[in-house]
mmCIF file of C-alpha atoms in Angstrom:
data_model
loop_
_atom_site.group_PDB
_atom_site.id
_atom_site.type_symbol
_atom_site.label_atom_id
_atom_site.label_comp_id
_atom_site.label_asym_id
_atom_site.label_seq_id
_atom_site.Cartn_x
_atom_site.Cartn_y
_atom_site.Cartn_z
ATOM 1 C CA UNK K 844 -68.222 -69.501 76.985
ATOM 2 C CA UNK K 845 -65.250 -67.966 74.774
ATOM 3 C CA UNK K 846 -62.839 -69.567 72.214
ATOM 4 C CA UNK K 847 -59.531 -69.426 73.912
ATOM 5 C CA UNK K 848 -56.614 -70.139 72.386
ATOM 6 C CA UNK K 849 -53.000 -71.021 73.572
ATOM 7 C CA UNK K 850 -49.387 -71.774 72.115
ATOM 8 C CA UNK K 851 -46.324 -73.220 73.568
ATOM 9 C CA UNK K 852 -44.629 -76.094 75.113
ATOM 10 C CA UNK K 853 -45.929 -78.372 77.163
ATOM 11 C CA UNK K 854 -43.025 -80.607 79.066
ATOM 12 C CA UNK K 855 -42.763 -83.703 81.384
ATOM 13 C CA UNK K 856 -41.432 -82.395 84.997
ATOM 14 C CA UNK K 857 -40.054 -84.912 86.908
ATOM 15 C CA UNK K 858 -39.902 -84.060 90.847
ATOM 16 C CA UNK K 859 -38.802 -86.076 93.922
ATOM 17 C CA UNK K 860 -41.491 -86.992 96.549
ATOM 18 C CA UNK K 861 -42.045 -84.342 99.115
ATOM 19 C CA UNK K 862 -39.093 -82.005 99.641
ATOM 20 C CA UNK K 863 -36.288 -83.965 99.124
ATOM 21 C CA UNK K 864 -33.607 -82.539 97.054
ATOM 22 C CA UNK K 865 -32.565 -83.652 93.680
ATOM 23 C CA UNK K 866 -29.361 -85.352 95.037
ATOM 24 C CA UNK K 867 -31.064 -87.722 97.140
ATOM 25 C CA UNK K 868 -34.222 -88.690 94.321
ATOM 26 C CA UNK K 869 -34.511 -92.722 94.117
ATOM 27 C CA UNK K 870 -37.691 -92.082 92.061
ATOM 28 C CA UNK K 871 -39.445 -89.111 90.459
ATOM 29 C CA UNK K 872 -43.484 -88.172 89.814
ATOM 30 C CA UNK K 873 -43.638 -87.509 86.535
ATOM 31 C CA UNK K 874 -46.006 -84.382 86.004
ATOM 32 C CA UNK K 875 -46.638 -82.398 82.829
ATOM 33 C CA UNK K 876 -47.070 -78.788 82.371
ATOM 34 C CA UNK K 877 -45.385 -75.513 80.872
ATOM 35 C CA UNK K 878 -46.714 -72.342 80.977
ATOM 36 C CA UNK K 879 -49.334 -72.422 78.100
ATOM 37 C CA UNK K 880 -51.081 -75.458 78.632
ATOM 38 C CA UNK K 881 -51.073 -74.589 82.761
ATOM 39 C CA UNK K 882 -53.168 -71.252 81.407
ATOM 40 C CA UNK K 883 -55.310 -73.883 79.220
ATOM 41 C CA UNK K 884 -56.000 -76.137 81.884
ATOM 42 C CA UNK K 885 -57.463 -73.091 83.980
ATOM 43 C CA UNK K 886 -59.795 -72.041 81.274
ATOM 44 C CA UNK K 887 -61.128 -75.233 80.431
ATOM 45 C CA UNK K 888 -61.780 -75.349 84.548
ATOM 46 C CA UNK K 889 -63.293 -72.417 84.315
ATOM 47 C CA UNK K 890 -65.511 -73.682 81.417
ATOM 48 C CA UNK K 891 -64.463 -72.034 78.426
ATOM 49 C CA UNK K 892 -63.402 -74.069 74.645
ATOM 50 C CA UNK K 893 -59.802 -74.207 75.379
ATOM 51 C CA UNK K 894 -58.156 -75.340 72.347
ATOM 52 C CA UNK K 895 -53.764 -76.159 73.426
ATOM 53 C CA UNK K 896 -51.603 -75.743 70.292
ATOM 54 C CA UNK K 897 -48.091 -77.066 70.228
ATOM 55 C CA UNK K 898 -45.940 -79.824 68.632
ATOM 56 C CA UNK K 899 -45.316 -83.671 70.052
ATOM 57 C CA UNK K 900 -43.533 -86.240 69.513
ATOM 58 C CA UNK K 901 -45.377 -89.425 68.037
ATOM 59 C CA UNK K 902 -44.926 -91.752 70.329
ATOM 60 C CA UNK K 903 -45.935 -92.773 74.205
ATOM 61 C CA UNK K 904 -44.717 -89.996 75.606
ATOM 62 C CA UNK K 905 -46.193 -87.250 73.705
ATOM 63 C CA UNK K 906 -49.288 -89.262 74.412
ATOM 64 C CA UNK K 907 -49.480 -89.160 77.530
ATOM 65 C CA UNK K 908 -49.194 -85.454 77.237
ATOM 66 C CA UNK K 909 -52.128 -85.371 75.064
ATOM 67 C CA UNK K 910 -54.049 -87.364 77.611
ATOM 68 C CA UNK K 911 -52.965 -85.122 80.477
ATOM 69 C CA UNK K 912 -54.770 -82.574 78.316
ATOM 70 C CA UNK K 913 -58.095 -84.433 77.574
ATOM 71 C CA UNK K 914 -58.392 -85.139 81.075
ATOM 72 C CA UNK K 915 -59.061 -81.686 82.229
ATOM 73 C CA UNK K 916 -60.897 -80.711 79.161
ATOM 74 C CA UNK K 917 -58.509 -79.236 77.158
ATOM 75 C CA UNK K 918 -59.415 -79.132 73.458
ATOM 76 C CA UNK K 919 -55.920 -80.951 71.073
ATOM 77 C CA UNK K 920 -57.538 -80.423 67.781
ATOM 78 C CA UNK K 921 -54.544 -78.382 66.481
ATOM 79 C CA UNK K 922 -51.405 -80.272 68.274
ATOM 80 C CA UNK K 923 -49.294 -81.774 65.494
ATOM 81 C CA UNK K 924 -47.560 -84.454 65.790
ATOM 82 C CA UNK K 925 -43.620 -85.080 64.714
ATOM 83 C CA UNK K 926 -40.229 -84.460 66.093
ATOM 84 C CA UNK K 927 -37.993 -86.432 68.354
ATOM 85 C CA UNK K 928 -38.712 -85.533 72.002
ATOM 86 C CA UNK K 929 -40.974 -84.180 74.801
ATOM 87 C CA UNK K 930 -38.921 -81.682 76.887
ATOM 88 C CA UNK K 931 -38.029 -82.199 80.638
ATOM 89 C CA UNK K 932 -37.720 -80.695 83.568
ATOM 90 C CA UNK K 933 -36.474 -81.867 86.821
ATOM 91 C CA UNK K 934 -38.490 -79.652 89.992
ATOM 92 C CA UNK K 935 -36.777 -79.843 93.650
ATOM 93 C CA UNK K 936 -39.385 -78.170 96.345
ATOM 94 C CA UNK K 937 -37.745 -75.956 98.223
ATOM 95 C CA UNK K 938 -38.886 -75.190 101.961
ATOM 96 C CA UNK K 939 -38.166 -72.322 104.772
ATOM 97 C CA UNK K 940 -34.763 -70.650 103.447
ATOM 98 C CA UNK K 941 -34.075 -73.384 101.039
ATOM 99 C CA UNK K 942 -35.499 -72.169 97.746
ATOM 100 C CA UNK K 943 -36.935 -74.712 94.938
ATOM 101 C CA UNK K 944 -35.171 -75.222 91.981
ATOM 102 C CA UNK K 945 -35.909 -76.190 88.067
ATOM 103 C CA UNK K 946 -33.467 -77.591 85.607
ATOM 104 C CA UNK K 947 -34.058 -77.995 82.230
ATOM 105 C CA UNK K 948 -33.774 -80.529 79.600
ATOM 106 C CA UNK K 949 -35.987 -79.474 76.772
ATOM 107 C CA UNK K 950 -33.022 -78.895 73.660
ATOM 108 C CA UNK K 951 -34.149 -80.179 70.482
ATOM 109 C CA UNK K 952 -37.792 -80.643 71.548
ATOM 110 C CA UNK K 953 -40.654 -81.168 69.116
ATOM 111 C CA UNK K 954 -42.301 -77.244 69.659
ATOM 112 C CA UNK K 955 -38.226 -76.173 69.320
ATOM 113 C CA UNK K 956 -37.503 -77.205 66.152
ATOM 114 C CA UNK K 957 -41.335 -77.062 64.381
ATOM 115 C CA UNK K 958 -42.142 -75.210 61.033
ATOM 116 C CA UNK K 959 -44.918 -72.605 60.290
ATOM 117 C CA UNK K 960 -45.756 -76.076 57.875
ATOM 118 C CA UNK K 961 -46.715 -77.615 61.141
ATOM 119 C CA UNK K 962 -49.568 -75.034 61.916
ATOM 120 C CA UNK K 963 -52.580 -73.340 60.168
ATOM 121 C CA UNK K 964 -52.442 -70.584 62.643
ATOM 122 C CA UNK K 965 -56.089 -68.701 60.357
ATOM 123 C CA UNK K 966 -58.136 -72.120 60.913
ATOM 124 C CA UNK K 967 -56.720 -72.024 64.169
ATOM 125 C CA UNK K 968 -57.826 -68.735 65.080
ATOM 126 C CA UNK K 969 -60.975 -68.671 63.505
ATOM 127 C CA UNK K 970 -63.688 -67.530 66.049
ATOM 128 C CA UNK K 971 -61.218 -66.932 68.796
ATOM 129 C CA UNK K 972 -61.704 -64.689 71.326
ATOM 130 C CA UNK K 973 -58.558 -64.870 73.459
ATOM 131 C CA UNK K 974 -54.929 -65.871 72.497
ATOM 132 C CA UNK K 975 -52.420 -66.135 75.068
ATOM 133 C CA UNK K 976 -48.639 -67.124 74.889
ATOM 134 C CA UNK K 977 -45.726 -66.694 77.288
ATOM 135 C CA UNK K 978 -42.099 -65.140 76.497
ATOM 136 C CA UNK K 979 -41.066 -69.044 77.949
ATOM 137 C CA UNK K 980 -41.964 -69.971 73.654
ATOM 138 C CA UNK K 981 -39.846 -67.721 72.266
ATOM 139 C CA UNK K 982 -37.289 -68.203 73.998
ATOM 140 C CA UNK K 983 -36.892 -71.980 73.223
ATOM 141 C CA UNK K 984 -35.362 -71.552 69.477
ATOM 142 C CA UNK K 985 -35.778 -68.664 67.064
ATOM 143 C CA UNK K 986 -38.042 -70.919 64.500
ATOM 144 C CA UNK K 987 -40.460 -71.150 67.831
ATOM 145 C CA UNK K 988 -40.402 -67.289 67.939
ATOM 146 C CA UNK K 989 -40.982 -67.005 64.226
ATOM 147 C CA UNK K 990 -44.168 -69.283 64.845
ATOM 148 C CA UNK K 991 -45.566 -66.618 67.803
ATOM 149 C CA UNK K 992 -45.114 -63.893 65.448
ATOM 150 C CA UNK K 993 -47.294 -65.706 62.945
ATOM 151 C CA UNK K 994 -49.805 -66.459 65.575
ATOM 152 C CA UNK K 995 -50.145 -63.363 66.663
ATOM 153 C CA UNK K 996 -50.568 -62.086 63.244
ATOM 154 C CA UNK K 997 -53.320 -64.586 62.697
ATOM 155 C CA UNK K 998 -54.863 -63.863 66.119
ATOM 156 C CA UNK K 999 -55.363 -60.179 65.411
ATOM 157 C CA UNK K 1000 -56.586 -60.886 62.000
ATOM 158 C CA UNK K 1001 -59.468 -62.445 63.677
ATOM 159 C CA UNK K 1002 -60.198 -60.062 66.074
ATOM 160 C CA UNK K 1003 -58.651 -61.791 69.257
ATOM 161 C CA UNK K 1004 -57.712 -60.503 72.426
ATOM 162 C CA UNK K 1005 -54.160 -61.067 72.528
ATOM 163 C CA UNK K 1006 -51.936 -61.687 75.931
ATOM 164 C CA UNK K 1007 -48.440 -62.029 77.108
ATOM 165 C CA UNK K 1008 -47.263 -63.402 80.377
ATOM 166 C CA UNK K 1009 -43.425 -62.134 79.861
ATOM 167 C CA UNK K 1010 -42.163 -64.786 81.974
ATOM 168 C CA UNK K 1011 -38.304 -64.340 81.527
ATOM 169 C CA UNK K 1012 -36.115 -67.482 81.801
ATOM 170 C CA UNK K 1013 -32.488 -67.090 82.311
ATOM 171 C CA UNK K 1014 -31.981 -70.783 81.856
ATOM 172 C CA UNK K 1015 -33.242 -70.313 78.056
ATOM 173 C CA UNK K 1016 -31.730 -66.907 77.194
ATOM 174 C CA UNK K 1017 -29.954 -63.958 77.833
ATOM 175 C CA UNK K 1018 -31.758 -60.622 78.659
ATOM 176 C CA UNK K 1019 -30.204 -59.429 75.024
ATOM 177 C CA UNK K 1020 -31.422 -62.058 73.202
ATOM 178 C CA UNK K 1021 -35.047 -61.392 74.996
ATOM 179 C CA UNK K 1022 -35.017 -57.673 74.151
ATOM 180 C CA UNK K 1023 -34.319 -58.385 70.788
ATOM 181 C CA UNK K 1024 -37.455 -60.638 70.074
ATOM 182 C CA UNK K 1025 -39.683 -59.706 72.319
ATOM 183 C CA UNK K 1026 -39.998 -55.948 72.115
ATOM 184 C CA UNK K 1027 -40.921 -56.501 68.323
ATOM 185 C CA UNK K 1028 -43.679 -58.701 69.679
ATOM 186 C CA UNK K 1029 -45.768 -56.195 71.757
ATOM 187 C CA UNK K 1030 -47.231 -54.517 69.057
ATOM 188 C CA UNK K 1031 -49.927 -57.398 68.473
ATOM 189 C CA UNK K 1032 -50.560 -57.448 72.612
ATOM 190 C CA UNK K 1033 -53.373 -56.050 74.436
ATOM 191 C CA UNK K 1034 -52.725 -57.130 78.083
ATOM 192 C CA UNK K 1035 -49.634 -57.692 79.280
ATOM 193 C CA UNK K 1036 -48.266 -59.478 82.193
ATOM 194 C CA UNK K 1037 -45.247 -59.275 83.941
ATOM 195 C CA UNK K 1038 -43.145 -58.165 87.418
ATOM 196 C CA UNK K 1039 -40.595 -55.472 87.387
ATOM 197 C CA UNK K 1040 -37.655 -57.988 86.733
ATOM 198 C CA UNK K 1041 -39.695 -59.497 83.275
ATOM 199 C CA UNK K 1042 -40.138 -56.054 82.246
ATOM 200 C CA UNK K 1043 -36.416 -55.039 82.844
ATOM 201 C CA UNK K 1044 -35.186 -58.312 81.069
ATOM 202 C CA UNK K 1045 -37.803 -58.743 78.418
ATOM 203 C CA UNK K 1046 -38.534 -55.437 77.375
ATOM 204 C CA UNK K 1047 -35.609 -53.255 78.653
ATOM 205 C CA UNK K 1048 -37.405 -51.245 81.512
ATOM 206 C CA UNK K 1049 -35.519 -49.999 84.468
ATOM 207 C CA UNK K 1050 -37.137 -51.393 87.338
ATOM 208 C CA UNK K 1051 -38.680 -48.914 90.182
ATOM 209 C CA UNK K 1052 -39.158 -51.944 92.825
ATOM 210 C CA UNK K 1053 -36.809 -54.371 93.757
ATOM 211 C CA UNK K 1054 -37.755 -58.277 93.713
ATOM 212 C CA UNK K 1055 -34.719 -59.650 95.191
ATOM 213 C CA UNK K 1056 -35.633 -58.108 98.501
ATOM 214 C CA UNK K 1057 -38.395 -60.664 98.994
ATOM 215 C CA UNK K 1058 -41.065 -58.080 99.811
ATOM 216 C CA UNK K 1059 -43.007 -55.602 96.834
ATOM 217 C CA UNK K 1060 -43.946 -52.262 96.853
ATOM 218 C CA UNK K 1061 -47.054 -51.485 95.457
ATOM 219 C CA UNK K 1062 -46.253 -47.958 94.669
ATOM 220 C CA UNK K 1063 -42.724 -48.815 92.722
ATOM 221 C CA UNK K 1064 -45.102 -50.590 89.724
ATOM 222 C CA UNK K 1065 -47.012 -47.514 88.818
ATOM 223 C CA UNK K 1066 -44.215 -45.586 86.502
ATOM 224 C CA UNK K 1067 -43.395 -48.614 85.001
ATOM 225 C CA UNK K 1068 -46.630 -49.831 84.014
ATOM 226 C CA UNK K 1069 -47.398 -46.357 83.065
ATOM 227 C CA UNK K 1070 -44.387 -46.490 80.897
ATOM 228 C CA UNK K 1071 -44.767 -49.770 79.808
ATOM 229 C CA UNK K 1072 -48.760 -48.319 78.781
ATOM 230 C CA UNK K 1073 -47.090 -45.094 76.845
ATOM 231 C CA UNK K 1074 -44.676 -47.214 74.948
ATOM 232 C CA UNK K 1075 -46.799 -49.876 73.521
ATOM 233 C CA UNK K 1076 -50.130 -49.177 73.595
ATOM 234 C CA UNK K 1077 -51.002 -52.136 76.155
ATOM 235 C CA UNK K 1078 -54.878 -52.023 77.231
ATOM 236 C CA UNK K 1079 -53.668 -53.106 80.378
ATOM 237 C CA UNK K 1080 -50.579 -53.932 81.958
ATOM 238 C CA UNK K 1081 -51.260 -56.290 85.312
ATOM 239 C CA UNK K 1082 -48.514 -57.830 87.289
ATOM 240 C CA UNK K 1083 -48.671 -60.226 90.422
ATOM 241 C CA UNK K 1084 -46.721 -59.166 93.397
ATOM 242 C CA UNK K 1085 -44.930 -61.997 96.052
ATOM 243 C CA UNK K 1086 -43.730 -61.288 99.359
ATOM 244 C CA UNK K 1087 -40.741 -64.110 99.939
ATOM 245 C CA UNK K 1088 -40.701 -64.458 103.234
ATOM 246 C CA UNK K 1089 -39.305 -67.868 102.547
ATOM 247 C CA UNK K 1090 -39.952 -70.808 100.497
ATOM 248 C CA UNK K 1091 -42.953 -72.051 102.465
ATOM 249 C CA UNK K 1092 -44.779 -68.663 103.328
ATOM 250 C CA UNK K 1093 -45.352 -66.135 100.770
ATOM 251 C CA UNK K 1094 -47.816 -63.126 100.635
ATOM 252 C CA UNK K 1095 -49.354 -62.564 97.288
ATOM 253 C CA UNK K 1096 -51.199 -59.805 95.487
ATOM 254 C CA UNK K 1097 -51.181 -58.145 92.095
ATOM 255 C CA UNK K 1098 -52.129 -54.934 90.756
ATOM 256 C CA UNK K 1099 -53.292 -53.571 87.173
ATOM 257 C CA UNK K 1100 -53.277 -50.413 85.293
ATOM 258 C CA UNK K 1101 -55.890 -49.481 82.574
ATOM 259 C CA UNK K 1102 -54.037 -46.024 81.159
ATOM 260 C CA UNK K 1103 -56.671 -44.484 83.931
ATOM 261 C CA UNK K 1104 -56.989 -46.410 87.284
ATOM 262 C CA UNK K 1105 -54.259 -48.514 88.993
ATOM 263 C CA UNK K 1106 -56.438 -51.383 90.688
ATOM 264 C CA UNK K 1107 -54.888 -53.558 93.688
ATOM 265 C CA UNK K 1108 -56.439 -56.827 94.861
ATOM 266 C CA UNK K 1109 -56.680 -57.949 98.245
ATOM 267 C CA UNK K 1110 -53.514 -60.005 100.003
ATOM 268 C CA UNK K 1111 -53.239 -63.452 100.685
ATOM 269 C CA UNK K 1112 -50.831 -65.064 102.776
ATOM 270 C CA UNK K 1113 -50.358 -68.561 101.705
ATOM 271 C CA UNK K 1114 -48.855 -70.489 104.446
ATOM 272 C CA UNK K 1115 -47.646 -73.447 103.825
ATOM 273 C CA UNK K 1116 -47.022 -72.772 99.965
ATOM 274 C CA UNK K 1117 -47.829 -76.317 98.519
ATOM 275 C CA UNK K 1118 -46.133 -75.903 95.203
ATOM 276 C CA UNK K 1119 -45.262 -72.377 93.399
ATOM 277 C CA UNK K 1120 -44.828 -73.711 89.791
ATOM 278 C CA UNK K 1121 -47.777 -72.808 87.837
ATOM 279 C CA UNK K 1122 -48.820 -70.176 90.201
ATOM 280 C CA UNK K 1123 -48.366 -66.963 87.676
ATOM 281 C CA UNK K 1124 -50.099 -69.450 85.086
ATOM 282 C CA UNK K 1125 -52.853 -69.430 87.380
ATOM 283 C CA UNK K 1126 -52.619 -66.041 87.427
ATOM 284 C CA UNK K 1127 -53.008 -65.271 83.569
ATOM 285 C CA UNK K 1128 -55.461 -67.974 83.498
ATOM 286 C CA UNK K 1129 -57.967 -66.023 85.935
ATOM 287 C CA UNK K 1130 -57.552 -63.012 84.368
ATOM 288 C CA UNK K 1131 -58.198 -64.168 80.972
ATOM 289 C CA UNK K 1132 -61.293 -65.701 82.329
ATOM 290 C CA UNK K 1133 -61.552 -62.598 84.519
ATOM 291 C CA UNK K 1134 -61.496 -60.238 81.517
ATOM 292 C CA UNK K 1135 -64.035 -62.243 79.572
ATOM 293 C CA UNK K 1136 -66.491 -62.557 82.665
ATOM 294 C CA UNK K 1137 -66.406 -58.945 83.701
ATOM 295 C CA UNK K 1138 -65.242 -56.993 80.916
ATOM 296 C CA UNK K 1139 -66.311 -53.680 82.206
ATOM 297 C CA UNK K 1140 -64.991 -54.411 85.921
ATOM 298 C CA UNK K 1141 -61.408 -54.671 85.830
ATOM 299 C CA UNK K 1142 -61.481 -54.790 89.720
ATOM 300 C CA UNK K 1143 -63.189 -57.824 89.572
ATOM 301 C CA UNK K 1144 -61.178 -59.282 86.701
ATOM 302 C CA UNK K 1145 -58.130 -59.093 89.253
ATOM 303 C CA UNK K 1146 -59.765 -60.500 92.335
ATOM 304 C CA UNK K 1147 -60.528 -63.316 90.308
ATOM 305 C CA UNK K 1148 -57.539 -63.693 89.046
ATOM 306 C CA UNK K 1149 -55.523 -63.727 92.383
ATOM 307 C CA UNK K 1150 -57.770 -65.908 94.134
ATOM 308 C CA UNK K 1151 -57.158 -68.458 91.454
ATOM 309 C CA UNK K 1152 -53.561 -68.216 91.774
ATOM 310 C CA UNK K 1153 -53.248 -68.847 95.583
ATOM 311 C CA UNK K 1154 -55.851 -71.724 95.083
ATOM 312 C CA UNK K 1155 -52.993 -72.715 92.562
ATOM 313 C CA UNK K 1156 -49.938 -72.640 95.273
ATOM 314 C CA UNK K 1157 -52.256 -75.177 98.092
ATOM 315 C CA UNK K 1158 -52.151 -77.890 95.130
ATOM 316 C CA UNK K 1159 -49.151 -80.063 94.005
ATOM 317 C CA UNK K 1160 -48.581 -79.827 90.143
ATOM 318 C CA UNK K 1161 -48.094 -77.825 87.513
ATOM 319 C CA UNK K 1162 -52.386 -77.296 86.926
ATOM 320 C CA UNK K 1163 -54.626 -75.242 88.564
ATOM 321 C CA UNK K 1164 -57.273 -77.650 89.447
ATOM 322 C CA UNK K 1165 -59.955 -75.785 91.286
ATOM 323 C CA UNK K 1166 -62.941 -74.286 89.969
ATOM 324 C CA UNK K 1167 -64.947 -70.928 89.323
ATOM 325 C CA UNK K 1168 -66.727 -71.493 92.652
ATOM 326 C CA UNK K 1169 -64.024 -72.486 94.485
ATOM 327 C CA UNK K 1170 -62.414 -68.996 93.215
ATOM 328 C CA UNK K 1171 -65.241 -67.113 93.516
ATOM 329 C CA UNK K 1172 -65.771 -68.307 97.077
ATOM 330 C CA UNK K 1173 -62.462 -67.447 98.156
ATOM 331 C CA UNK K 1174 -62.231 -63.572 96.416
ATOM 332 C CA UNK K 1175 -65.587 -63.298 97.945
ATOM 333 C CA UNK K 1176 -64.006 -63.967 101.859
ATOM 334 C CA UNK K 1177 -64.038 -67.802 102.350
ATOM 335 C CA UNK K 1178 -60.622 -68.646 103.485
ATOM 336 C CA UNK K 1179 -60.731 -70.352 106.700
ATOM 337 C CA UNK K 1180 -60.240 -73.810 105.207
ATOM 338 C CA UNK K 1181 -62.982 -75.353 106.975
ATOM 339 C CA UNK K 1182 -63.756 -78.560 106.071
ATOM 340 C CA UNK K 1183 -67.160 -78.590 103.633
ATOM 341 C CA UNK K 1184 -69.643 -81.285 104.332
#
């Protein structure tokens, strides 16, 4: 299996038990994740070296991010160690018409305020064949943006595959700010994903589908990726699509365009949703593996892909715990949920 390489934050996320709101939380699970180390996770699942880059604090806490890691086979080799603080976030679980919610407390954390002395991003890269960040990293602190620029750089030096999940947070920064650093960033990136709304806030793209109506038009994504394609020289542009029907049944497909072809997966309808968080991780995660597996059957890269994220939304935490056979079994038609004995 590949090299894979990924950068960012990884936090703590505190939740209450079940679905009971923030307000009324007399204890929290303490789960960690972020967007980058979800994507790891997968890929070491799915049986590929998946080496986690970021920066932690010294101390107990940082550790037991590290051994969240290990435990699912996730290489640490490059973390570094230093800085003050692990970043938080506090997760309510929404149900029916009641949405979830996320609220951050990640200011000043170790990743936020590390130094291109913190990483050798060449000895890093060296025999990579995938690197994959999120537009959640740059958006943290400008010396974290600095520090995906220089991985990048490093990443196509070595020949790398490199991909974006867009992922814009409007907690972290404004869609100005994100247009600022991000467009600069494409040039390095070969497959980029993102909805309509990332692609609007991140890169400046007027949207042709609308995601605050809870449902998704296939047919709306095609200019834009084709735009998206023309402007930056993507490979391919891939994006997953949700129908909100409410918080605890959501329909969920994706579609990707190669310059030629516009390819649509199948639909799931994922009823109850378990947990959302970590679901587009799951997402990138498949398709990276996807890409790698089948990399002259885009169609296949995306079924993949998909299956693994609505795997992702049945299971509580930020990970995608399942593996290539459970994914494989369910893009292939398995998804009665009978028990297996």
């Amino acid at each position: 299996m590949a090299k894979v390489v990924t950068f960012g934050e990884i936090m703590l996320r505190l939740s209450p038990s079940g679905n009971d709101r923030l307000v009324q939380a007399e204890t929290f699970r303490a789960i960690p994740g972020g967007g980058e180390a979800n994507v790891a996770v997968s890929l070491a699942n799915f049986g590929h070296d998946s080496y986690y880059v970021t920066k932690l604090p010294g101390h107990e806490i940082g550790q037991l991010a590290v051994n969240a890691l290990r435990r699912y086979g996730v290489k640490v080799d490059y973390i570094t160690l230093g800085g003050e603080r692990l970043g938080l976030y506090y997760c309510e679980t929404g149900a029916s018409m009641r949405p979830s919610k996320v609220i951050y407390d990640r200011a000043h954390s170790a990743i936020a305020e590390a130094s291109p002395a913190d990483f050798d991003f060449d000895r890093i890269m060296e025999g990579a064949s995938w690197f994959h960040w999120t537009g959640i990293t740059p958006a943290l602190s400008d010396n974290a943006a600095a520090l995906v620029r220089l991985a990048c750089e490093a990443a196509k030096r070595h020949g790398a595959t490199v991909s974006v999940d867009l992922n814009f947070r409007r907690k972290l920064w404004t869609s100005e700010k994100a247009v600022s650093v991000m467009r600069p960033l494409m040039k390095y990136v070969d497959v980029c994903i993102g909805n309509e709304e990332d692609a609007e806030l991140c890169l400046g793209f007027k949207p042709d589908a609308n995601v605050e109506s809870g449902l998704t038009d296939a047919e709306g994504y095609k200019g834009i990726f084709r735009r998206m394609k023309e402007e930056f020289g993507f490979k391919y542009v891939a994006s997953t699509l949700r129908e909100s029907y409410s918080a605890s049944f959501n329909g969920w497909k994706a579609m990707m365009y190669d310059g030629r072809e516009f390819y649509q997966s199948k639909r799931y309808e994922i009823n109850p949703v378990i947990d959302r968080v970590g679901g587009g991780d799951a997402f990138s995660g498949g398709l990276v593996h996807g890409m790698l597996k089948y990399p002259d059957d885009p169609a296949s890269a995306l079924e993949f892909a998909v299956a693994a994220s609505a795997l992702k939304q049945t299971i509580n935490g930020d990970f995608n715990m399942v593996s290539e056979a459970e994914v494989l079994s369910l893009a292939g038609g398995s998804a009665n949920g009978r028990v297996q004995r």
